[in-house]
């Protein structure tokens, strides 16, 4: 099997046993990236020379029999909103086009300490606002199963790169579905951990009460390996739990789900869902039942209001978080004669249309006279939704749901209709609002396009999800590498 | 309750964004479309919700310990307009 088609766990093993050098592994992935990039455009900043230098340093350490980390020599990619010391971090925005962070995100540091090699920074919707990666200020990314279609978003570059074999591991951020929706569209695993499971320090914030960081992979083992490396306490993110994390890879051994209860959300039945998604859900349900699980209907009466709550709360928080872009300390700065003019011109020139739209909406719902009617109301509705999830999880161990209502859509199809674009996150954003862990996994293919399904667990109930995913993977097999024929 | 173009301009000023006259019309349309969507939230009875802060989310404190950081020069190097160890900005106050 080609090196770029192999899993992170497999690559780490063959590097440890000296079957392959880190340089060979890194070179194989760089050349895969070079071959596919003209078609996909998934990467904003490739790090070829940096990766080669790091590979030779790791090979030297290995030749001295220094103890390798769990990911030694494994290439990885991060979304371009992860701060990387000395490497520009753009958030796919003109605002940060030339910005070079003075420090690393905690997750990047943990991955490098584990021996992984950063080979590129991936395209995304500007400041993570979007569901198709078409809102990147630089270029659009192609779906590796059909480059005329979108890879999803906002972490579309990371998902496409992982699916196409640039790296076995990629990382993204998920505020309303920005890991899971592109994972579904690109046919890979994409996991949003419980709020508080992974440090967000050094990842440019969008909506802080909803943002989480998580991995993309092509095998469940890789996903859990990545989680073991990144899901650790961090004093620099006060929301990051200090509790001990489980040994996630233990879930790989699960074959028996007897006694487990799978929830199906009654309210989701009324939604307009593509037939291929319904078919994949049905077969996943059968697999879970065959493994001994029982299926129970649960009800989330308020879930239909999730979209409205999300598009009040997330822009409100964004309007506060993105106030920092003022042209004074870093990033784009316009010529101006007064301070107020500097703010206006910098923000006008630096932000793209979707970001501006959301900042205006966020400012509006927080402005006096509307705060109670919109922002406070949305927070209260979310409190009710959280309670409904709590009740559901007293009856079931995890929930099986679609990841997206449709298969990957065509470039340009939804760009002029923000509401339709927002609908793409219908099934993913409830987990953000309730702080729940949720995994998108490949549930099969329809007419050459991947179909995603979602498992949602209770807070810190990662093991429930991973156990069910292990059973499904054993039955369906691993997702395919995309773009093999391109 | 329709949002007027003047309100959009007011919100833009609050958000420190300049919006062109051509953009204002489109933005007002978008606002009204999305606010219609938000109106449905009023159907949800939230009278029983007293505390919207989840007790589980109370964050732990860390010790306030001094640590050194070697990134000062790297941070200042990003300044669009720098004067030694200061960020320069256009004049804020009028001269008396």
XYZ file of C-alpha atoms in Angstrom:
582
model
C 0.000 0.000 0.000
C 1.261 3.516 -0.856
C 2.582 5.362 2.177
C 0.075 8.203 1.749
C -2.802 5.711 1.852
C -1.759 4.267 5.205
C -3.101 5.170 8.608
C -1.292 7.263 11.222
C -1.088 4.271 13.578
C 0.387 2.113 10.830
C 2.920 4.773 9.806
C 3.983 5.347 13.420
C 4.517 1.600 13.845
C 6.627 1.246 10.709
C 8.733 4.273 11.721
C 9.288 2.831 15.202
C 10.347 -0.504 13.717
C 12.638 1.396 11.281
C 10.876 -0.090 8.282
C 10.530 3.485 6.951
C 12.303 6.726 7.808
C 10.359 9.843 8.757
C 11.835 11.510 5.668
C 10.336 8.828 3.399
C 6.928 9.123 5.047
C 6.916 12.920 4.922
C 8.138 12.980 1.298
C 5.385 10.579 0.203
C 2.737 12.865 1.683
C 4.299 16.045 0.311
C 4.325 14.603 -3.193
C 0.720 13.426 -2.829
C -0.169 16.982 -1.778
C 1.761 18.407 -4.735
C -0.057 16.128 -7.179
C -3.549 16.770 -5.804
C -3.353 20.492 -4.988
C -3.862 21.725 -8.569
C -7.230 19.930 -8.487
C -8.359 20.514 -4.883
C -6.757 23.744 -3.551
C -7.114 22.589 0.044
C -3.997 24.260 1.453
C -3.301 27.938 2.110
C 0.287 27.506 3.318
C 2.221 24.311 2.518
C 5.201 23.740 4.840
C 7.475 21.605 2.682
C 10.874 22.857 3.811
C 9.831 23.064 7.464
C 8.476 19.492 7.299
C 11.651 18.169 5.628
C 13.861 19.811 8.267
C 11.732 18.406 11.054
C 11.762 14.941 9.447
C 15.542 14.814 9.344
C 15.749 15.988 12.976
C 13.332 13.210 13.971
C 15.293 10.627 11.957
C 18.479 11.650 13.762
C 16.735 11.337 17.141
C 15.445 7.886 16.146
C 18.905 6.761 15.048
C 20.129 7.652 18.545
C 17.391 5.393 19.904
C 15.668 8.294 21.600
C 12.237 7.263 22.774
C 9.759 8.175 20.001
C 6.396 9.770 20.767
C 3.098 8.083 19.860
C 2.902 10.062 16.579
C 6.579 10.268 15.671
C 6.906 10.961 11.956
C 3.167 11.168 11.289
C 2.270 14.088 8.987
C -0.641 16.315 10.007
C -2.490 19.365 8.763
C -4.272 22.077 10.737
C -6.965 24.496 9.742
C -5.490 27.945 9.215
C -7.061 29.351 12.388
C -4.606 27.370 14.566
C -1.758 29.629 15.678
C 1.646 28.361 14.591
C 4.709 30.131 15.863
C 6.677 31.643 12.993
C 4.180 30.428 10.354
C 1.475 32.769 9.098
C -2.050 32.116 10.327
C -4.610 33.756 8.067
C -8.068 32.464 9.072
C -8.566 32.670 5.264
C -9.040 36.411 5.739
C -7.398 39.489 4.221
C -7.374 40.750 7.803
C -4.667 38.245 8.806
C -3.074 37.576 5.410
C 0.434 38.355 6.629
C 0.082 37.716 10.346
C 2.739 35.518 11.985
C 1.730 34.367 15.493
C 4.336 34.658 18.246
C 3.221 31.356 19.824
C 1.733 27.924 19.076
C -1.791 26.743 19.822
C -1.741 24.203 22.651
C -3.052 21.481 20.323
C -0.217 22.130 17.844
C 2.280 21.966 20.707
C 0.840 18.664 22.012
C 0.942 17.138 18.514
C 4.541 18.227 17.918
C 5.579 16.973 21.360
C 4.096 13.603 20.337
C 6.388 13.631 17.288
C 3.887 14.563 14.564
C 5.051 16.679 11.601
C 3.022 19.684 10.443
C 2.999 19.735 6.622
C 0.426 22.414 5.812
C -2.256 24.821 6.909
C -5.657 24.279 5.390
C -8.231 26.458 3.677
C -11.445 27.345 5.495
C -14.364 29.742 5.412
C -13.141 33.150 6.575
C -12.933 33.143 10.387
C -14.744 29.763 10.275
C -18.003 31.378 9.158
C -19.539 29.202 6.474
C -20.445 25.678 5.432
C -18.689 25.270 2.086
C -15.206 26.875 2.291
C -16.450 29.211 -0.467
C -16.177 32.123 1.980
C -12.372 31.855 2.010
C -10.926 35.214 0.962
C -8.299 33.388 -1.126
C -9.780 30.508 -3.163
C -12.389 27.763 -3.040
C -11.540 24.131 -2.306
C -12.809 21.173 -4.321
C -14.438 18.075 -2.879
C -11.997 15.185 -3.451
C -14.883 12.958 -4.612
C -16.011 15.519 -7.183
C -14.029 18.762 -7.393
C -17.029 20.607 -8.858
C -18.686 20.184 -5.482
C -17.813 21.811 -2.151
C -15.890 19.962 0.576
C -18.188 21.440 3.218
C -17.053 23.918 5.814
C -15.827 25.699 7.589
C -12.948 23.180 8.013
C -13.258 22.116 4.359
C -9.540 22.229 3.541
C -8.673 19.957 6.481
C -11.382 17.435 5.566
C -10.444 17.370 1.872
C -6.726 17.024 2.665
C -7.309 14.095 5.014
C -9.712 12.374 2.598
C -7.292 12.733 -0.321
C -4.231 11.435 1.533
C -2.211 14.607 2.097
C -1.957 13.446 5.721
C -3.651 10.721 7.785
C -4.601 13.304 10.419
C -6.022 16.789 10.068
C -7.533 19.129 12.613
C -10.313 21.670 12.574
C -12.609 23.698 14.773
C -16.355 23.146 15.153
C -18.701 25.918 16.308
C -21.898 24.684 14.638
C -20.757 21.673 12.631
C -17.540 22.892 11.025
C -15.732 19.574 11.595
C -18.610 17.116 11.159
C -20.296 18.573 8.073
C -17.076 18.622 5.966
C -16.160 15.169 7.330
C -19.502 13.889 6.018
C -19.009 15.624 2.653
C -15.459 14.251 2.243
C -16.092 10.733 3.582
C -13.824 10.742 6.640
C -14.192 10.681 10.401
C -14.651 14.091 12.003
C -15.096 14.493 15.730
C -16.275 17.400 17.855
C -15.345 16.566 21.455
C -17.327 17.534 24.547
C -17.003 21.240 25.369
C -14.043 21.301 27.771
C -12.376 18.120 26.476
C -9.714 19.822 24.301
C -7.906 23.135 24.861
C -8.796 25.937 22.450
C -5.818 28.077 23.460
C -4.248 29.607 20.382
C -7.088 28.781 18.015
C -8.608 32.056 16.820
C -12.003 32.231 18.543
C -15.333 32.540 16.745
C -18.059 31.900 19.366
C -16.313 30.938 22.571
C -19.242 29.214 24.290
C -19.576 26.845 21.299
C -16.085 26.399 19.779
C -14.313 23.050 20.093
C -11.226 21.592 18.409
C -11.161 18.108 16.959
C -9.556 15.630 14.552
C -10.255 14.244 11.077
C -9.002 10.765 10.150
C -9.593 7.833 7.803
C -9.644 5.187 10.558
C -11.241 5.130 13.983
C -7.947 4.022 15.528
C -6.263 7.182 14.190
C -9.060 9.353 15.526
C -8.677 7.900 19.018
C -4.899 8.096 18.855
C -5.203 11.786 17.973
C -7.668 12.310 20.817
C -5.260 10.721 23.294
C -2.643 13.273 22.241
C -4.794 16.433 22.141
C -7.395 15.794 24.880
C -5.387 16.892 27.859
C -5.783 19.604 30.469
C -4.408 23.066 29.724
C -4.246 25.897 32.218
C -4.333 28.376 29.355
C -7.921 27.498 28.485
C -10.006 27.957 31.625
C -12.863 25.925 30.115
C -10.613 22.901 29.556
C -11.415 20.162 32.055
C -8.722 19.041 34.447
C -10.207 15.585 34.825
C -8.377 12.487 33.641
C -9.386 11.392 30.113
C -10.315 7.767 29.352
C -8.042 5.472 27.313
C -9.956 6.195 24.133
C -8.396 3.338 22.149
C -9.994 0.781 24.473
C -13.176 1.421 22.491
C -11.580 -0.286 19.469
C -12.051 -3.694 21.110
C -15.808 -3.317 21.506
C -17.858 -5.787 19.448
C -20.862 -6.201 21.694
C -23.442 -3.492 22.387
C -25.832 -5.595 24.466
C -27.598 -3.423 27.023
C -26.841 -0.231 25.062
C -29.752 1.966 24.017
C -29.589 3.975 20.765
C -31.775 7.079 20.579
C -33.499 8.237 17.394
C -34.753 11.820 17.566
C -38.483 11.890 16.817
C -38.411 15.523 15.638
C -35.770 14.791 12.982
C -38.223 12.540 11.148
C -40.108 15.565 9.867
C -37.070 17.099 8.158
C -36.354 17.047 4.457
C -33.497 14.528 4.259
C -31.822 13.055 1.167
C -32.806 9.423 0.522
C -29.181 8.244 0.576
C -28.746 9.674 4.091
C -31.904 7.900 5.286
C -30.639 4.658 3.738
C -27.240 4.956 5.501
C -28.955 5.657 8.816
C -31.117 2.583 8.376
C -28.136 0.321 7.762
C -26.207 1.801 10.727
C -29.262 1.147 12.882
C -29.337 -2.489 11.735
C -25.620 -2.894 12.528
C -26.148 -1.537 16.037
C -29.170 -3.785 16.605
C -27.212 -6.806 15.322
C -24.533 -6.006 17.930
C -27.184 -6.205 20.665
C -28.246 -2.566 21.087
C -31.885 -1.611 21.410
C -33.438 1.351 19.646
C -35.499 3.908 21.546
C -37.304 7.020 20.283
C -36.340 10.196 22.111
C -37.921 13.576 21.878
C -36.269 17.018 21.731
C -39.277 19.327 21.313
C -37.168 22.488 21.144
C -34.566 21.240 18.657
C -36.365 22.911 15.740
C -35.436 26.282 17.248
C -31.747 25.397 17.242
C -30.965 27.142 13.971
C -32.453 30.455 15.129
C -30.691 30.237 18.513
C -27.409 29.447 16.823
C -27.653 32.373 14.406
C -28.281 34.711 17.330
C -25.709 33.405 19.821
C -22.794 32.665 17.464
C -22.825 36.049 15.670
C -23.306 37.830 19.019
C -20.185 36.204 20.437
C -18.327 36.721 17.155
C -19.116 40.431 17.147
C -17.398 40.658 20.525
C -14.488 38.312 19.708
C -13.699 39.965 16.375
C -13.681 43.449 17.904
C -9.978 42.816 18.460
C -9.267 43.368 14.756
C -8.737 47.105 14.901
C -5.630 47.653 12.773
C -3.500 48.650 15.777
C -1.449 45.689 16.985
C -1.351 43.183 14.123
C -2.980 42.231 10.865
C -4.344 44.446 8.122
C -4.278 48.165 8.870
C -5.745 50.842 6.628
C -4.377 54.359 6.101
C -6.355 56.770 8.257
C -6.207 60.242 9.783
C -8.111 59.463 12.975
C -8.503 56.441 15.231
C -12.183 55.961 14.437
C -11.410 56.135 10.730
C -8.643 53.553 11.253
C -11.167 51.136 12.816
C -13.762 51.630 10.098
C -11.423 51.400 7.130
C -9.427 48.493 8.542
C -12.528 46.420 9.236
C -14.162 47.407 5.951
C -11.086 46.387 3.969
C -10.124 43.342 6.048
C -13.389 41.421 6.438
C -15.298 39.632 3.662
C -19.078 39.837 3.087
C -20.183 36.827 5.199
C -18.102 37.936 8.185
C -19.508 41.448 7.929
C -23.037 40.093 7.688
C -22.572 38.089 10.887
C -20.813 40.891 12.771
C -23.699 43.211 11.932
C -26.280 40.630 12.962
C -24.380 39.960 16.191
C -24.116 43.644 16.992
C -27.818 44.074 16.259
C -29.009 41.302 18.609
C -26.787 42.654 21.381
C -27.810 46.281 20.923
C -30.016 47.966 23.476
C -33.680 47.281 22.932
C -33.080 43.928 21.244
C -30.852 42.179 23.775
C -33.757 40.637 25.686
C -35.890 39.862 22.651
C -33.161 37.996 20.818
C -29.948 37.229 22.681
C -31.375 36.561 26.125
C -34.337 34.709 24.648
C -31.994 32.473 22.627
C -29.930 31.666 25.725
C -33.085 30.649 27.573
C -34.278 28.457 24.707
C -30.856 26.788 24.655
C -31.168 26.135 28.409
C -34.431 24.315 27.665
C -32.785 22.357 24.839
C -29.972 21.311 27.177
C -32.566 20.012 29.623
C -34.234 18.031 26.834
C -30.901 16.436 25.928
C -30.331 15.582 29.617
C -33.687 13.815 29.714
C -32.950 11.997 26.458
C -29.607 10.770 27.814
C -31.319 9.411 30.912
C -33.123 7.074 28.497
C -30.421 6.326 25.922
C -26.622 5.964 25.818
C -26.129 7.801 22.536
C -28.120 9.259 19.645
C -27.928 8.242 15.973
C -28.742 11.094 13.564
C -27.887 12.416 10.116
C -24.815 14.670 9.907
C -26.211 16.709 7.033
C -29.597 16.778 5.286
C -27.977 16.528 1.832
C -24.958 15.109 0.006
C -22.175 17.556 -0.999
C -23.695 20.387 -3.011
C -22.202 22.065 -6.071
C -19.953 25.103 -5.844
C -22.064 28.223 -6.178
C -25.304 26.358 -5.449
C -25.994 27.969 -2.056
C -23.633 30.922 -1.993
C -26.320 33.484 -2.852
C -28.797 32.128 -0.300
C -27.384 32.379 3.242
C -30.411 30.731 4.861
C -30.104 27.636 2.660
C -26.399 27.529 3.415
C -27.192 27.757 7.150
C -29.610 24.809 6.818
C -26.625 22.582 6.092
C -25.812 22.682 9.829
C -29.306 21.798 11.043
C -28.303 18.451 12.555
C -24.858 19.430 13.800
C -25.455 22.625 15.756
C -27.597 21.176 18.577
C -24.488 19.339 19.883
C -22.567 22.637 20.081
C -25.352 24.363 21.937
C -25.573 21.556 24.479
C -21.780 21.101 24.690
C -22.067 17.454 23.621
C -19.517 15.216 21.884
C -20.534 14.248 18.350
C -18.874 12.182 15.641
C -19.515 12.152 11.920
C -18.539 8.900 10.267
C -18.831 7.568 6.753
C -21.994 5.535 6.336
C -21.427 4.504 2.714
C -21.532 6.059 -0.750
C -24.232 7.153 -3.143
C -23.432 7.758 -6.818
C -19.762 8.211 -6.016
C -20.339 10.655 -3.140
C -19.824 9.857 0.549
C -22.736 9.837 2.986
C -22.173 10.906 6.592
C -23.990 9.794 9.719
C -23.673 11.211 13.202
C -23.400 9.781 16.713
C -24.094 12.197 19.585
C -23.260 11.356 23.199
C -23.810 12.823 26.652
C -21.250 15.295 28.029
C -17.914 13.516 28.443
C -19.615 10.415 27.008
C -16.941 10.013 24.317
C -16.543 6.289 25.018
C -20.205 5.585 24.222
C -19.776 7.116 20.779
C -16.418 5.498 20.060
C -17.688 2.041 21.100
C -20.629 2.303 18.713
C -18.325 3.629 15.965
C -16.001 0.640 16.475
C -18.897 -1.724 15.870
C -20.000 0.174 12.770
C -16.449 0.311 11.348
C -16.022 -3.453 11.796
C -19.166 -3.986 9.764
C -18.827 -1.314 7.051
C -15.039 -1.352 6.724
C -12.770 1.685 6.542
C -13.759 4.723 4.514
C -12.046 4.823 1.110
C -9.187 7.133 0.206
C -10.555 9.853 -2.068
C -9.141 10.965 -5.377
C -7.362 7.705 -6.121
C -8.084 8.003 -9.818
C -7.432 11.731 -10.168
C -40.992 44.672 12.736
C -38.933 45.614 9.697
C -35.350 46.818 9.994
C -34.804 50.068 8.108
C -31.746 51.065 6.145
C -31.018 53.702 8.788
C -30.948 51.020 11.472
C -28.484 48.984 9.423
C -26.263 52.060 9.168
C -26.546 52.620 12.922
C -25.573 49.007 13.678
C -22.676 49.283 11.225
C -21.402 52.303 13.155
C -21.645 50.336 16.411
C -19.722 47.441 14.825
C -17.116 49.880 13.435
C -17.867 48.761 9.894
C -18.349 50.999 6.907
C -21.159 49.880 4.664
C -21.705 51.328 1.233
C -25.149 52.547 0.128
C -25.375 49.604 -2.270
C -24.700 47.133 0.570
C -27.239 48.685 2.939
C -30.229 47.652 0.835
C -29.065 44.030 0.576
C -28.197 43.894 4.280
C -31.574 45.283 5.359
C -33.216 42.585 3.225
C -31.066 39.890 4.809
C -31.767 41.229 8.313
C -35.511 41.115 7.747
C -35.390 37.626 6.286
C -33.423 36.246 9.190
C -35.335 38.156 11.859
C -38.561 36.617 10.570
C -36.873 33.299 11.266
C -35.946 34.454 14.777
C -39.514 35.569 15.529
C -40.538 31.918 15.982
C -38.468 31.824 19.171
C -41.155 33.913 20.852
C -43.399 30.818 20.638
C -41.182 29.028 23.168
C -42.328 29.508 26.749
C -39.170 30.415 28.645
C -40.870 31.826 31.746
C -39.574 28.909 33.813
C -35.933 29.465 32.903
C -34.233 31.438 35.644
C -30.555 30.765 35.240
C -28.989 30.431 31.829
C -25.528 29.741 33.181
C -24.890 26.038 33.439
C -23.433 25.156 36.836
C -21.248 22.473 35.232
C -19.513 25.185 33.233
C -18.100 26.974 36.266
C -14.428 27.202 35.425
C -11.631 26.292 37.815
C -9.128 28.897 38.935
C -5.417 28.539 38.456
C -2.714 29.963 40.677
C -1.607 33.440 39.744
C 2.050 32.749 39.129
C 4.544 34.919 37.315
C 6.064 33.245 34.250
C 8.426 34.631 31.657
C 7.537 34.905 27.983
C 10.090 35.390 25.247
C 7.634 36.507 22.585
C 7.640 40.255 23.232
C 9.739 41.164 20.190
C 7.846 38.709 17.947
C 4.583 40.305 19.024
C 5.779 43.871 18.533
C 7.212 42.913 15.151
C 3.616 42.453 13.904
C 2.709 46.077 14.617
C 1.424 47.922 11.549
C 2.976 51.116 12.942
C 5.570 50.843 15.677
C 7.602 53.325 17.661
C 10.216 51.359 19.619
C 8.175 49.493 22.261
C 4.905 51.249 21.438
C 2.116 50.689 18.945
C 1.454 53.961 17.157
C -2.125 55.031 16.401
C -3.521 58.143 14.721
C -4.244 61.072 17.010
C -7.193 60.361 19.333
C -7.890 63.672 21.092
C -8.252 67.045 19.448
C -5.600 69.560 20.434
C -6.894 72.059 22.978
